[in-house]
Amino acid sequence: MSSKRDLVVAISFFIFGASILYSLANMHVNPGVNIVYLNHYIVPNYVCAIIFDWRAYDTLGECLVLVVAVMVSWIVFGKSLYDNSYLKEVFHAPESDDYITLQRWGDYTPIIKFLAYPMSILMVALGILTVLGGHITPGGGFQGGALIASGFILSIIAFGSKSPLWFDHKFLERMEALGALGYLLLGVAGMFIGGYYLFNFTQINGIPVFPAPKDIITAGIIPYLNIVVGLKVLAGLSTAAFLLSCEKVIIEKISKSEEKLE
Amino acid sequence: MNFLPMIIVFPLIMAIIMNLLHGKEKAVKYLTFATAIVLIALPFIGEYGYYYFSGHGVVDGWISGIAYLYNPAKQAVIITLSLIASLVLITGMGEKLKNNMFVTLSLMGFASISAIVLADDIFNLYVFFEIISIVQAGLVFLSGTEEAYKAGLRYMIIGSVAAALMLLGITFLLASTGTLNISDMKHHLLTDNPMVYGGLLLLIVGLAYGSGLPPFHNIKADLYARSKGFISAMLQTYSKFVLVGLMLIILKLFNGLSYFSSAHAVLIALGVLAMVFGVVMALLQSDYKKLLAYHAISQGGYVATGLALGTPLGIVAGIFHAINHVIYKSALFLGAYIVSCKRGSNLHKLGGLLPLMPYVAFMVLCAKLAISGVPPFNGFQSKWMLAEAAMQVNMPEIAIIMIIVSIGTFVSMMKAFYLIYLKPVDEETLKEYQGKEVPKLAVFSLFVLTALCIIIGLDPSLITNYLWDYAREIGVNYCLK
C-alpha cells in the first residue's frame, strides 16, 4: 500500500519538476519596466531607488513580514496565550540564575572573548555606516540592520549574560515598533504633502528634507526610510536570536500571565 | 485626496500600537472597541479607480510603481471583511484575558486580506500573502494547546514551500512579460510561451495553499479546528477572501486566452474535489469544530467552482457565495464558541442546551439552514446562482454534485444540532451548564450575522448589484457543445 503511494508521489513530483524545468528551458527575458527604472535618476544607488522609491510600498510589506514573524515567535514562547499549561510542561524551572542559559556549553576561551569584543564593535560600526550610506553606496537598511544584529549575536554567544553589548528585550520590542511605525507614518506624511501614499517629497515649504550636496538632493525621505528599516531589522533579528537562546524570559512571561488569569 | 491606502495603513498602525499595550487590559479593551467601529467605516473612504503608490503612474508606456484597483465588487468584499473583523474583535473582548496579540494579529490579517483583494500588482500580493500565512499560524498558536502548536507548525512548514513556489511562478511571469502590474501584464501575455504555463501552474499551487483547496485541505481544516471559536471565524474569512482575490487575478490575467481552457478544467476539478472531500470528511467527525472546519473547506470548493467557470454569472455567483459563506459560517463558529464555553466541543458529551439558551439555538439553526441552502436564507440564493451558472455553460453534472453536497451538509448539520441542543441529558449536566456564563458579546455578534443572513436571503440584489460590472469586465461567455 505504502509503496504504491510512494510511487504516485514520486511520479507527481517528477511531472511537476519536469514542467518547471521545461518552462525554465524556454526562458525569454523581457526587460520591460526595468528600462524605466534605469532611465530615471533618483539616487546614485539604483537598487535603493527601486526599493525605497519606485516600489517603497513593497518594502513596507517586507518589513511587516519580519515584524509579524517576530510577534509570532513571541506568541510561540508564551506571550498572551489563552492557555499556557502545555508550554509550562515543555519548559521546566530554570537551572541557573544566569540570564542566558548558554553555560552548559562550557565557557569560551579568552582568545574568543578577546577577538569577539572588538569584532562585534566593528560590525556594529560597519552596520551603522551601511544604514546611513544606503542611498549612495551599496547597502541599505536591511543589510545594515542585519550587520548590527549579527554583531550583537556574536557578542552574546561569546560572553553569555555578561555581554558588554546588550539590549533589553523590552527596549528591542519598542525599537521594532518604532521602526515599523516610522515607516508607516512617513508614508502618511507623503500622502498629505504629495497626495500619494509613500510619496518621496524632497522639500517642505522650500526647506530640503535631507540636506545634501546638489547631486543627491533628490534623495528626499529615502535616507530616513533606510534608518527606520535598519532599526526594525536590527531589533527583529536580535529578538529572534534572543528568544531562541534564552529561557528565563519565557518562564517569567509564563508565570506573569498565570497571575493575570487567576 | 484619495484615502484608499488607509484601508490597509490604518489597521497596520493600530496593530503596531496594540502590540505595545501588552498587559494594559483596560486600554486594550477600549481601543479595540474604537478600532472595531472605525473598521466598518474604512471601505467607504476610498475612491473608485486606479491608485498609484508614491505617485509613480504611467512612465514611458509602463505602469512603473505599485497600483491598486478599487471598484464596487472589491468594495463589497471589503465591507463584508470589515464587518466580520469588527464583530470578531468585539467578541474577543468578552474573553477573560483581554488579549492584545489577538487584536494585533487580527488587524494585520485584515490589512493583508484587503491588500490581496485590492492589489493590481502581483508581487505586492505575494508580500501580503506571506504575511497572512504567518498571521494565521500565529492566531492558532494563541489557543496554546499541543494540537494547536502542531497544526500551526505544519501550516507554516507547508506554507514555506507553497509560498516559495508561488514566488517562483511570479518570477516566471515577470521574466516573460517584463512587468509586475496585472493590467499591463495582461497585454504582454499573448505570446504563446511555456513560461506562462509554468507561472500559471505555480500560481495555482499558491492559490490551493492559501484557500485550503486539495491537496492542502487537511492542514487548513486542522487550523480551523484547533483554534478558539471566534478565531476560527476570522481564519475562514481570511482564506475565503484569499481565494476570491487570487482567483480574480488569475481570471483577469488568463481568462479568454486560448491555452486557459485546460487550466480551467484543473481549477474546476480542484473546486469539485474540495466540495466532495470536505463534506465526506465532515460526516465522519465527532468533534463539532472539526465538523465545521471541514464544511468550511467544502463551501470553499463551491466558491472555487463558481469562480473557475469564468463566465460573468459564475464570477458573480462565486463572489456572492464567498460573502454569504463567511457570514453564516462565522455565525456557526461563534455558536460553537458559545457552546464550548459551556462544555467543550465533543459532540458525544454535549446535549440538552435548548432550554438554557433558546435564542442562541434558534439563531444557530438559521445559520445551519443557510449553509444547507434552504430558502429564504442567503445560502439558498447563492447556491441557486451557482447551479444556474453551471447549467449555463452546459455542465449539469456540476450542478448535480452541488445539490448532493448540499444534502450531505444538511444531514451533518442537523445531526450536530440534535446532539448539541435536543439530546436529553441528566440533572447533573444541567447544573454544570448553569454554573457557566454565556458570553454576551458573542451572542450580540451572532445576532448581527443571523440578521444579515435573513436580509441578504430576502434581497440578494443588495450585494449582487455591486458585483456585476467587474464580473462582466473579466468574465467570458462560452458554452460547452
XYZ file of C-alpha atoms in Angstrom:
743
model
C 0.000 0.000 0.000
C 2.604 2.483 1.082
C 4.953 1.606 -1.773
C 2.138 2.361 -4.249
C 1.583 5.668 -2.563
C 5.310 6.415 -2.752
C 5.226 5.648 -6.448
C 2.335 8.042 -7.033
C 4.096 10.770 -5.067
C 7.334 10.177 -6.973
C 5.599 10.359 -10.350
C 3.687 13.508 -9.487
C 6.852 15.194 -8.220
C 8.631 14.143 -11.394
C 5.905 15.648 -13.586
C 5.848 18.816 -11.511
C 9.626 19.231 -11.633
C 9.759 18.420 -15.332
C 7.132 21.041 -16.137
C 9.021 23.696 -14.175
C 12.295 22.769 -15.884
C 10.593 22.783 -19.279
C 9.281 26.280 -18.745
C 12.700 27.414 -17.479
C 14.344 25.992 -20.587
C 12.133 28.210 -22.767
C 13.032 31.373 -20.932
C 12.854 34.653 -22.857
C 13.506 37.611 -20.645
C 11.638 40.797 -21.451
C 13.383 43.822 -19.849
C 10.052 45.648 -19.650
C 9.682 48.100 -16.840
C 13.347 47.809 -15.761
C 14.289 50.206 -18.553
C 12.110 52.829 -16.911
C 13.917 52.268 -13.617
C 17.333 52.636 -15.278
C 16.490 55.753 -17.294
C 15.140 57.867 -14.451
C 17.704 59.036 -11.930
C 16.720 59.405 -8.279
C 19.724 58.497 -6.095
C 23.167 57.091 -7.034
C 22.264 53.631 -5.706
C 19.743 52.364 -8.259
C 18.741 49.318 -6.207
C 17.946 51.625 -3.329
C 15.899 53.828 -5.645
C 13.807 50.842 -6.722
C 13.366 49.509 -3.194
C 12.614 52.772 -1.436
C 11.062 54.933 -4.115
C 9.535 53.091 -7.077
C 8.373 50.129 -5.022
C 8.525 51.557 -1.490
C 5.189 50.034 -0.592
C 6.526 46.520 -1.226
C 9.385 47.250 1.148
C 6.834 48.196 3.790
C 5.257 44.779 3.271
C 8.623 43.035 3.536
C 9.288 44.850 6.820
C 5.931 43.778 8.143
C 6.702 40.144 7.298
C 9.629 40.403 9.696
C 7.565 42.259 12.314
C 4.827 39.621 12.204
C 7.349 36.782 12.313
C 8.902 38.211 15.471
C 5.461 38.769 17.036
C 4.509 35.176 16.295
C 7.734 33.905 17.824
C 6.873 35.841 20.983
C 3.497 34.103 20.957
C 5.105 30.691 20.468
C 7.159 31.361 23.584
C 4.189 32.306 25.704
C 3.194 35.954 25.193
C -0.580 36.415 25.565
C -1.558 32.755 25.265
C -5.131 31.916 26.258
C -3.906 28.714 27.886
C -0.280 28.005 28.709
C -0.431 24.685 30.539
C 1.209 22.936 27.589
C 4.036 25.438 27.408
C 4.641 25.036 31.149
C 5.059 21.313 30.660
C 7.646 21.894 27.984
C 9.715 24.460 29.907
C 10.885 23.391 33.345
C 12.231 25.614 36.082
C 15.497 27.372 35.219
C 18.626 25.527 36.263
C 20.786 28.555 36.948
C 20.366 32.238 37.711
C 22.183 33.171 34.557
C 20.069 35.261 32.247
C 21.002 33.233 29.218
C 21.495 29.522 29.645
C 24.365 29.052 27.272
C 26.589 27.954 30.139
C 26.005 24.285 29.593
C 28.156 24.539 26.509
C 31.116 25.406 28.709
C 32.976 28.681 28.971
C 34.737 30.037 25.936
C 38.474 30.563 25.932
C 39.880 34.077 26.472
C 41.039 34.091 22.850
C 37.476 34.016 21.590
C 36.389 36.664 24.074
C 39.356 38.857 23.164
C 38.534 38.613 19.445
C 34.747 38.761 19.703
C 34.555 42.079 21.546
C 36.372 44.332 19.051
C 34.884 42.349 16.191
C 31.324 42.969 17.338
C 32.068 46.677 17.825
C 33.478 46.817 14.305
C 30.403 45.042 12.954
C 28.079 47.479 14.685
C 30.057 50.416 13.312
C 30.035 48.966 9.794
C 26.320 48.322 10.122
C 25.623 51.924 11.091
C 27.723 53.101 8.150
C 25.800 50.803 5.784
C 22.450 52.067 7.021
C 23.350 55.750 6.802
C 25.009 55.475 3.413
C 22.348 53.250 1.930
C 21.291 55.729 -0.750
C 24.784 56.447 -2.130
C 26.751 53.252 -1.551
C 25.805 49.571 -1.865
C 23.773 48.503 1.115
C 20.798 49.909 2.910
C 18.531 49.389 5.860
C 18.126 45.643 5.614
C 21.814 44.845 5.224
C 22.970 47.329 7.838
C 20.382 46.173 10.355
C 21.398 42.570 9.812
C 25.067 43.526 10.354
C 24.337 45.258 13.665
C 22.195 42.329 14.796
C 24.939 39.840 13.969
C 27.435 41.888 15.976
C 25.031 41.735 18.893
C 24.530 37.969 18.487
C 28.281 37.350 18.255
C 28.838 39.221 21.482
C 26.078 37.275 23.255
C 27.460 33.937 22.101
C 30.961 34.781 23.304
C 30.088 36.376 26.650
C 26.692 34.976 27.623
C 24.761 37.117 30.056
C 27.788 39.270 30.861
C 27.833 40.545 27.325
C 29.181 44.103 27.075
C 26.872 44.782 24.131
C 23.394 44.333 25.491
C 19.868 45.401 24.606
C 16.997 44.736 26.954
C 14.199 42.758 25.313
C 11.604 45.402 26.129
C 13.847 48.019 24.528
C 14.156 45.834 21.421
C 10.391 45.403 21.249
C 9.882 49.164 21.410
C 12.590 49.816 18.853
C 10.997 47.428 16.392
C 7.589 49.031 16.844
C 9.190 52.444 16.414
C 10.795 51.359 13.142
C 7.591 49.980 11.679
C 5.506 52.928 12.888
C 8.090 55.328 11.485
C 7.824 53.764 8.050
C 4.015 53.811 8.127
C 3.865 57.416 9.327
C 6.449 58.660 6.794
C 4.121 57.205 4.186
C 1.166 59.059 5.676
C 3.214 62.277 5.651
C 3.889 61.719 1.955
C 0.163 61.314 1.453
C -0.588 64.701 2.971
C 2.273 66.508 1.212
C 2.293 64.889 -2.222
C -1.156 63.342 -2.448
C 0.060 59.746 -2.697
C 0.993 57.239 -0.029
C 4.798 56.989 0.437
C 5.322 59.946 -1.908
C 9.009 60.873 -1.964
C 8.926 64.569 -1.027
C 12.225 66.400 -1.260
C 11.242 69.622 0.482
C 8.619 71.151 2.740
C 7.986 74.881 2.123
C 11.369 75.241 0.472
C 13.294 73.598 3.322
C 15.038 70.468 1.996
C 14.035 67.294 3.845
C 17.504 65.806 3.534
C 20.355 68.357 3.421
C 22.803 67.027 0.863
C 25.124 68.053 -1.979
C 23.447 69.068 -5.219
C 23.784 65.665 -6.924
C 21.796 63.760 -4.342
C 19.334 66.433 -3.286
C 16.590 64.244 -4.816
C 17.039 61.608 -2.097
C 14.191 63.145 -0.082
C 12.889 60.696 2.508
C 14.935 57.717 1.286
C 17.687 58.081 3.983
C 15.030 58.266 6.697
C 13.295 55.162 5.344
C 16.688 53.451 5.410
C 17.145 54.367 9.056
C 13.726 53.123 10.204
C 14.132 49.884 8.259
C 17.582 49.471 9.807
C 16.157 49.937 13.321
C 13.429 47.453 12.649
C 15.625 44.754 11.120
C 18.198 45.124 13.884
C 15.544 44.792 16.568
C 13.705 41.971 14.819
C 16.709 39.751 14.198
C 18.138 40.398 17.680
C 14.800 39.488 19.252
C 14.582 36.279 17.250
C 18.101 35.221 18.269
C 17.425 36.288 21.833
C 14.222 34.230 22.052
C 15.904 31.118 20.709
C 18.787 31.332 23.189
C 17.117 32.495 26.373
C 14.732 30.519 28.536
C 14.427 32.721 31.574
C 12.381 35.452 29.934
C 9.979 32.850 28.621
C 9.477 31.313 32.043
C 8.956 34.778 33.523
C 6.318 35.506 30.885
C 4.512 32.281 31.670
C 4.350 32.970 35.408
C 3.265 36.569 34.776
C 0.375 35.533 32.559
C -0.657 32.981 35.183
C -1.058 35.706 37.790
C -3.288 37.570 35.408
C -5.536 34.604 34.712
C -6.122 33.832 38.382
C -7.120 63.407 -1.846
C -7.830 59.725 -2.229
C -7.714 57.931 1.120
C -7.750 54.432 -0.369
C -4.446 53.204 1.216
C -5.888 53.981 4.657
C -7.859 50.712 4.364
C -4.521 48.949 4.795
C -2.467 51.520 6.677
C -4.892 52.326 9.497
C -5.224 48.698 10.731
C -1.451 48.275 10.458
C -0.771 51.348 12.613
C -3.333 50.174 15.178
C -1.796 46.691 15.142
C 1.661 48.038 15.966
C 0.246 50.221 18.764
C -1.728 47.280 20.175
C 1.451 45.205 20.206
C 2.989 47.717 22.618
C 0.000 47.637 25.001
C 0.807 44.214 26.419
C -0.650 43.864 29.902
C -2.719 47.079 29.919
C -6.073 45.363 29.731
C -8.386 48.358 30.025
C -6.599 50.310 27.314
C -6.655 47.251 25.061
C -10.385 46.813 25.590
C -11.493 50.370 24.814
C -9.045 50.872 21.966
C -10.280 47.639 20.394
C -13.887 48.776 20.526
C -12.922 52.095 18.931
C -10.914 50.330 16.210
C -13.779 47.933 15.516
C -16.094 50.874 14.863
C -13.586 52.633 12.602
C -13.021 49.432 10.590
C -16.637 49.483 9.419
C -16.188 52.999 8.010
C -12.949 52.172 6.153
C -14.373 50.687 2.900
C -16.259 53.909 2.200
C -13.340 56.368 2.266
C -11.640 55.312 -0.959
C -12.469 56.466 -4.464
C -13.010 54.029 -7.321
C -10.320 53.579 -9.953
C -6.557 53.073 -10.016
C -4.349 54.298 -7.200
C -0.603 54.638 -7.758
C 1.638 54.388 -4.715
C 4.420 57.003 -4.388
C 2.778 58.805 -7.300
C 4.560 56.645 -9.892
C 1.937 56.267 -12.585
C 2.466 55.513 -16.262
C 6.054 56.338 -17.350
C 7.268 55.591 -20.906
C 4.235 53.407 -21.536
C 4.702 51.193 -18.467
C 2.940 51.419 -15.103
C 6.098 51.993 -13.106
C 5.091 51.728 -9.446
C 2.611 49.709 -7.433
C -1.036 50.125 -8.341
C -4.279 49.333 -6.558
C -7.600 48.921 -8.303
C -10.759 49.752 -6.388
C -14.232 49.037 -7.761
C -17.683 48.139 -6.395
C -17.029 44.371 -6.421
C -13.908 44.800 -4.296
C -15.792 47.233 -2.089
C -18.464 44.615 -1.392
C -15.797 42.095 -0.378
C -14.044 44.596 1.903
C -17.314 45.706 3.527
C -18.031 42.086 4.468
C -14.482 41.571 5.662
C -14.526 44.670 7.865
C -17.902 43.728 9.314
C -16.752 40.229 10.281
C -13.422 41.536 11.575
C -15.049 44.091 13.841
C -17.618 41.589 15.145
C -14.860 39.082 15.892
C -12.764 41.751 17.626
C -15.762 42.702 19.772
C -16.386 39.043 20.600
C -12.758 38.544 21.552
C -13.057 41.258 24.197
C -15.634 39.102 26.015
C -12.861 36.682 26.988
C -11.393 36.801 30.471
C -7.969 37.693 29.097
C -8.147 40.883 27.032
C -5.591 39.610 24.580
C -3.612 42.316 22.801
C -1.811 39.891 20.479
C -5.147 38.554 19.226
C -6.141 42.089 18.279
C -2.761 42.793 16.685
C -2.767 39.678 14.533
C -6.426 40.080 13.532
C -5.789 43.632 12.374
C -2.665 42.550 10.477
C -4.749 39.853 8.831
C -7.473 42.345 7.957
C -4.927 44.656 6.343
C -3.252 41.895 4.341
C -6.514 40.451 3.065
C -7.654 43.909 1.973
C -4.316 44.332 0.210
C -4.656 40.965 -1.542
C -8.143 41.869 -2.720
C -7.172 45.389 -3.823
C -3.764 44.691 -5.329
C -3.233 45.230 -9.009
C 0.399 44.281 -8.581
C 1.311 40.651 -8.356
C 4.418 40.988 -6.190
C 2.635 43.218 -3.702
C 0.014 40.498 -3.494
C 2.722 37.943 -2.718
C 4.157 40.043 0.113
C 0.804 40.259 1.830
C 0.119 36.599 1.052
C 3.212 35.770 3.078
C 2.097 37.975 5.976
C -1.304 36.304 6.059
C 0.175 32.797 6.234
C 2.293 33.763 9.257
C -0.657 35.582 10.856
C -2.903 32.536 10.526
C -0.345 30.293 12.215
C 0.065 32.889 14.970
C -3.684 33.103 15.586
C -3.772 29.340 16.015
C -0.812 29.352 18.415
C -2.797 31.731 20.647
C -5.012 28.935 21.952
C -1.863 27.334 23.353
C -2.724 23.627 23.279
C -0.372 20.975 21.951
C -2.619 20.306 18.947
C -2.694 23.999 18.144
C 1.106 24.154 18.130
C 1.266 21.127 15.848
C -1.375 22.476 13.453
C 0.258 25.891 13.236
C 3.732 24.472 12.720
C 2.538 22.134 9.984
C 0.788 25.019 8.253
C 3.952 27.109 8.391
C 6.239 24.345 7.086
C 3.968 23.538 4.148
C 3.455 27.266 3.679
C 7.144 27.981 3.275
C 7.224 25.523 0.356
C 3.958 26.592 -1.255
C 4.593 30.328 -0.934
C 8.109 29.893 -2.330
C 6.666 28.045 -5.328
C 4.203 30.866 -5.830
C 7.061 33.379 -5.781
C 8.810 31.303 -8.456
C 5.633 31.478 -10.522
C 5.564 35.257 -10.144
C 9.189 35.477 -11.298
C 8.293 33.381 -14.371
C 5.535 35.819 -15.228
C 7.830 38.788 -14.559
C 10.572 37.352 -16.756
C 8.308 36.661 -19.707
C 6.295 39.874 -19.572
C 8.714 42.345 -18.008
C 6.234 43.835 -15.563
C 4.522 43.030 -12.295
C 1.429 45.126 -12.841
C -1.546 42.920 -13.645
C -3.299 45.274 -16.079
C -0.015 45.731 -18.004
C 0.877 42.055 -17.815
C -2.376 41.094 -19.498
C -1.262 42.896 -22.709
C 2.122 41.148 -22.819
C 0.923 37.613 -22.021
C -0.392 36.949 -25.502
C 2.821 35.321 -26.777
C 2.466 31.573 -26.554
C 5.381 30.903 -24.218
C 5.707 27.823 -21.943
C 6.937 30.068 -19.120
C 3.448 31.494 -18.825
C 2.097 27.968 -18.328
C 4.702 27.413 -15.611
C 3.726 30.645 -13.925
C 0.039 29.737 -14.013
C 0.741 26.274 -12.551
C 2.735 27.735 -9.676
C 0.128 30.434 -9.035
C -2.462 27.664 -8.719
C -0.248 25.951 -6.107
C -0.255 29.174 -4.090
C -4.000 29.533 -4.555
C -4.672 25.998 -3.303
C -2.459 26.588 -0.266
C -3.911 29.956 0.620
C -7.517 28.890 0.350
C -7.435 25.280 1.542
C -8.287 23.528 -1.700
C -6.972 19.967 -2.128
C -4.228 18.805 -1.600
C -3.913 21.300 1.268
C -7.410 20.802 2.727
C -6.312 18.745 5.721
C -3.834 21.222 7.162
C -6.308 24.054 6.676
C -9.153 22.178 8.375
C -6.807 21.330 11.239
C -6.034 25.027 11.566
C -9.728 25.963 11.907
C -10.480 23.124 14.287
C -7.659 23.770 16.758
C -8.163 27.469 17.392
C -10.758 29.184 19.540
C -14.231 29.516 18.025
C -14.174 33.228 17.241
C -10.637 32.989 15.879
C -11.757 30.214 13.519
C -14.472 32.562 12.257
C -11.721 35.051 11.412
C -9.439 32.434 9.847
C -12.047 31.039 7.495
C -12.989 34.573 6.425
C -9.353 35.190 5.543
C -8.990 32.074 3.432
C -12.254 32.617 1.539
C -11.176 36.099 0.541
C -7.666 34.955 -0.375
C -9.441 32.539 -2.701
C -11.570 35.314 -4.186
C -8.666 37.734 -4.563
C -6.258 35.278 -6.180
C -8.910 33.716 -8.369
C -9.977 37.130 -9.691
C -6.352 37.873 -10.549
C -5.870 34.539 -12.339
C -9.091 35.155 -14.278
C -8.110 38.724 -15.101
C -4.744 37.576 -16.431
C -5.641 34.404 -18.291
C -9.398 34.276 -18.894
C -10.202 34.171 -22.604
C -6.684 33.151 -23.712
C -6.567 30.048 -25.886
C -4.425 27.960 -23.564
C -6.500 28.720 -20.473
C -9.199 26.149 -21.283
C -7.185 23.196 -19.932
C -6.260 25.141 -16.795
C -9.970 25.845 -16.420
C -10.598 22.139 -16.086
C -7.912 21.860 -13.388
C -9.425 24.711 -11.380
C -12.956 23.324 -11.645
C -11.669 19.876 -10.641
C -9.947 21.370 -7.584
C -13.200 23.055 -6.593
C -15.310 19.936 -7.041
C -12.794 17.788 -5.148
C -12.778 20.270 -2.267
C -16.587 20.214 -2.193
C -16.793 16.433 -2.062
C -13.799 15.781 0.232
C -14.962 18.429 2.680
C -18.466 17.111 3.097
C -17.400 13.448 3.271
C -14.821 14.205 5.948
C -17.370 16.323 7.834
C -19.844 13.437 8.003
C -17.224 11.361 9.836
C -16.298 13.860 12.570
C -17.348 13.611 16.198
C -15.849 16.986 17.167
C -18.128 19.944 16.466
C -15.381 22.360 15.474
C -13.748 19.809 13.172
C -17.105 19.238 11.527
C -17.499 22.956 10.904
C -13.896 23.167 9.680
C -14.463 20.536 7.001
C -17.661 22.284 5.969
C -15.651 25.460 5.511
C -13.409 23.541 3.078
C -16.435 22.164 1.273
C -18.016 25.606 0.872
C -14.669 26.925 -0.339
C -14.991 24.350 -3.094
C -18.318 25.913 -4.123
C -16.701 29.341 -4.344
C -13.763 27.998 -6.345
C -16.026 26.146 -8.772
C -18.204 29.175 -9.366
C -15.256 31.467 -10.000
C -13.407 28.881 -12.094
C -16.320 28.653 -14.533
C -15.148 32.071 -15.730
C -18.493 33.343 -17.042
C -19.880 36.627 -15.666
C -22.688 34.756 -13.902
C -20.211 32.246 -12.462
C -17.976 35.016 -11.136
C -20.890 36.878 -9.550
C -22.192 33.636 -8.029
C -18.718 32.744 -6.721
C -18.066 36.095 -5.028
C -21.640 36.219 -3.724
C -21.302 32.732 -2.275
C -17.988 33.677 -0.656
C -19.657 36.667 1.019
C -22.663 34.619 2.156
C -20.437 31.802 3.289
C -18.258 33.919 5.548
C -21.394 35.391 7.130
C -23.159 32.163 8.045
C -20.014 30.191 8.756
C -18.823 32.895 11.150
C -22.217 32.658 12.845
C -21.776 28.895 13.173
C -18.249 29.217 14.575
C -19.471 31.803 17.089
C -22.220 29.343 18.037
C -19.543 26.688 18.541
C -17.622 29.150 20.722
C -20.675 29.803 22.891
C -21.236 26.059 23.239
C -17.587 25.421 24.070
C -17.845 27.921 26.939
C -20.388 25.510 28.426
C -18.665 22.197 27.824
C -16.026 21.597 25.168
C -16.828 20.707 21.590
C -17.100 16.895 21.670
C -20.486 16.077 20.170
C -20.991 12.940 22.256
C -20.523 14.734 25.570
C -22.866 17.634 24.789
C -26.652 17.803 24.739
C -29.734 19.401 26.207
C -28.711 23.014 25.685
C -32.005 24.125 24.087
C -33.875 25.138 27.274
C -30.820 27.043 28.535
C -30.299 29.252 25.501
C -33.283 29.062 23.152
C -32.367 32.270 21.299
C -28.858 31.109 20.527
C -30.225 27.759 19.371
C -32.686 29.484 17.059
C -30.025 31.727 15.550
C -27.645 28.796 15.040
C -30.492 26.874 13.398
C -30.976 29.773 10.972
C -27.283 29.681 10.089
C -27.442 25.907 9.654
C -30.376 26.197 7.283
C -28.477 28.899 5.404
C -25.409 26.694 4.924
C -27.591 23.823 3.674
C -29.198 26.088 1.068
C -32.747 26.321 2.405
C -34.837 29.339 1.338
C -35.291 32.128 2.411
C -31.716 32.334 3.735
C -28.738 33.724 1.839
C -27.120 30.330 1.203
C -30.053 29.376 -0.981
C -29.693 32.443 -3.180
C -26.018 31.937 -3.939
C -26.213 28.165 -4.373
C -29.088 28.728 -6.791
C -26.939 31.160 -8.758
C -24.016 28.713 -8.761
C -26.183 25.891 -10.115
C -27.582 28.273 -12.720
C -24.058 29.262 -13.779
C -23.067 25.604 -14.133
C -26.155 24.930 -16.273
C -25.435 27.984 -18.410
C -22.067 26.621 -19.561
C -23.701 23.221 -20.145
C -22.115 21.361 -17.209
C -25.209 19.910 -15.488
C -23.085 17.323 -13.658
C -21.527 20.088 -11.550
C -24.991 21.343 -10.587
C -25.960 17.795 -9.569
C -22.814 17.394 -7.439
C -23.590 20.738 -5.793
C -27.074 19.573 -4.836
C -25.831 16.238 -3.490
C -23.160 18.001 -1.413
C -25.853 20.335 -0.072
C -27.829 17.326 1.097
C -24.732 15.955 2.841
C -24.251 19.329 4.510
C -27.866 19.355 5.700
C -27.553 15.853 7.175
C -24.403 16.512 9.162
C -25.606 19.927 10.331
C -28.892 18.524 11.614
C -27.048 15.674 13.323
C -24.888 18.212 15.130
C -27.940 20.311 16.052
C -29.679 17.299 17.567
C -26.610 16.186 19.509
C -25.935 19.633 20.948
C -29.341 21.151 21.627
C -32.004 18.442 21.642
C -30.458 15.246 23.043
C -31.773 14.681 26.610
C -29.200 14.864 29.436
C -29.221 14.128 33.168
C -29.697 16.612 36.046
C -26.005 16.901 36.937
C -25.013 18.074 33.491
C -27.754 20.686 33.541
C -26.427 22.009 36.847
C -22.930 22.126 35.397
C -24.236 24.107 32.426
C -25.989 26.636 34.646
C -22.772 27.346 36.522
C -21.116 28.744 33.388
C -21.974 32.038 31.765
C -22.867 32.680 28.157
C -20.523 35.298 26.610
C -22.893 38.196 25.859
C -20.733 39.898 23.227
C -20.628 36.655 21.226
C -24.423 36.464 21.296
C -24.593 40.053 20.021
C -22.266 39.228 17.096
C -24.247 36.080 16.382
C -27.443 38.140 16.256
C -25.984 40.625 13.763
C -24.734 37.841 11.491
C -28.033 35.936 11.569
C -29.957 39.095 10.759
C -27.648 39.612 7.770
C -28.292 36.015 6.646
C -32.023 36.713 6.501
C -31.746 40.206 4.976
C -29.446 39.079 2.153
C -31.592 35.992 1.654
C -34.671 38.153 1.115
C -32.953 40.673 -1.150
C -29.821 39.301 -2.843
C -29.576 42.315 -5.162
C -28.180 44.248 -2.156
C -24.851 42.503 -2.850
C -25.090 41.309 -6.431
C -25.618 44.848 -7.751
C -22.092 45.624 -6.628
C -20.595 42.645 -8.429
C -21.977 42.650 -11.961
C -19.791 45.360 -13.553
C -16.452 43.820 -12.638
C -17.689 40.310 -13.461
C -18.706 41.444 -16.963
C -15.281 43.029 -17.386
C -13.235 39.902 -16.614
C -15.742 37.161 -17.431
C -16.002 35.433 -20.810
C -19.238 33.860 -22.019
C -18.930 30.376 -23.504
C -20.898 27.144 -23.684
C -19.721 23.530 -23.965
C -21.031 21.762 -27.029
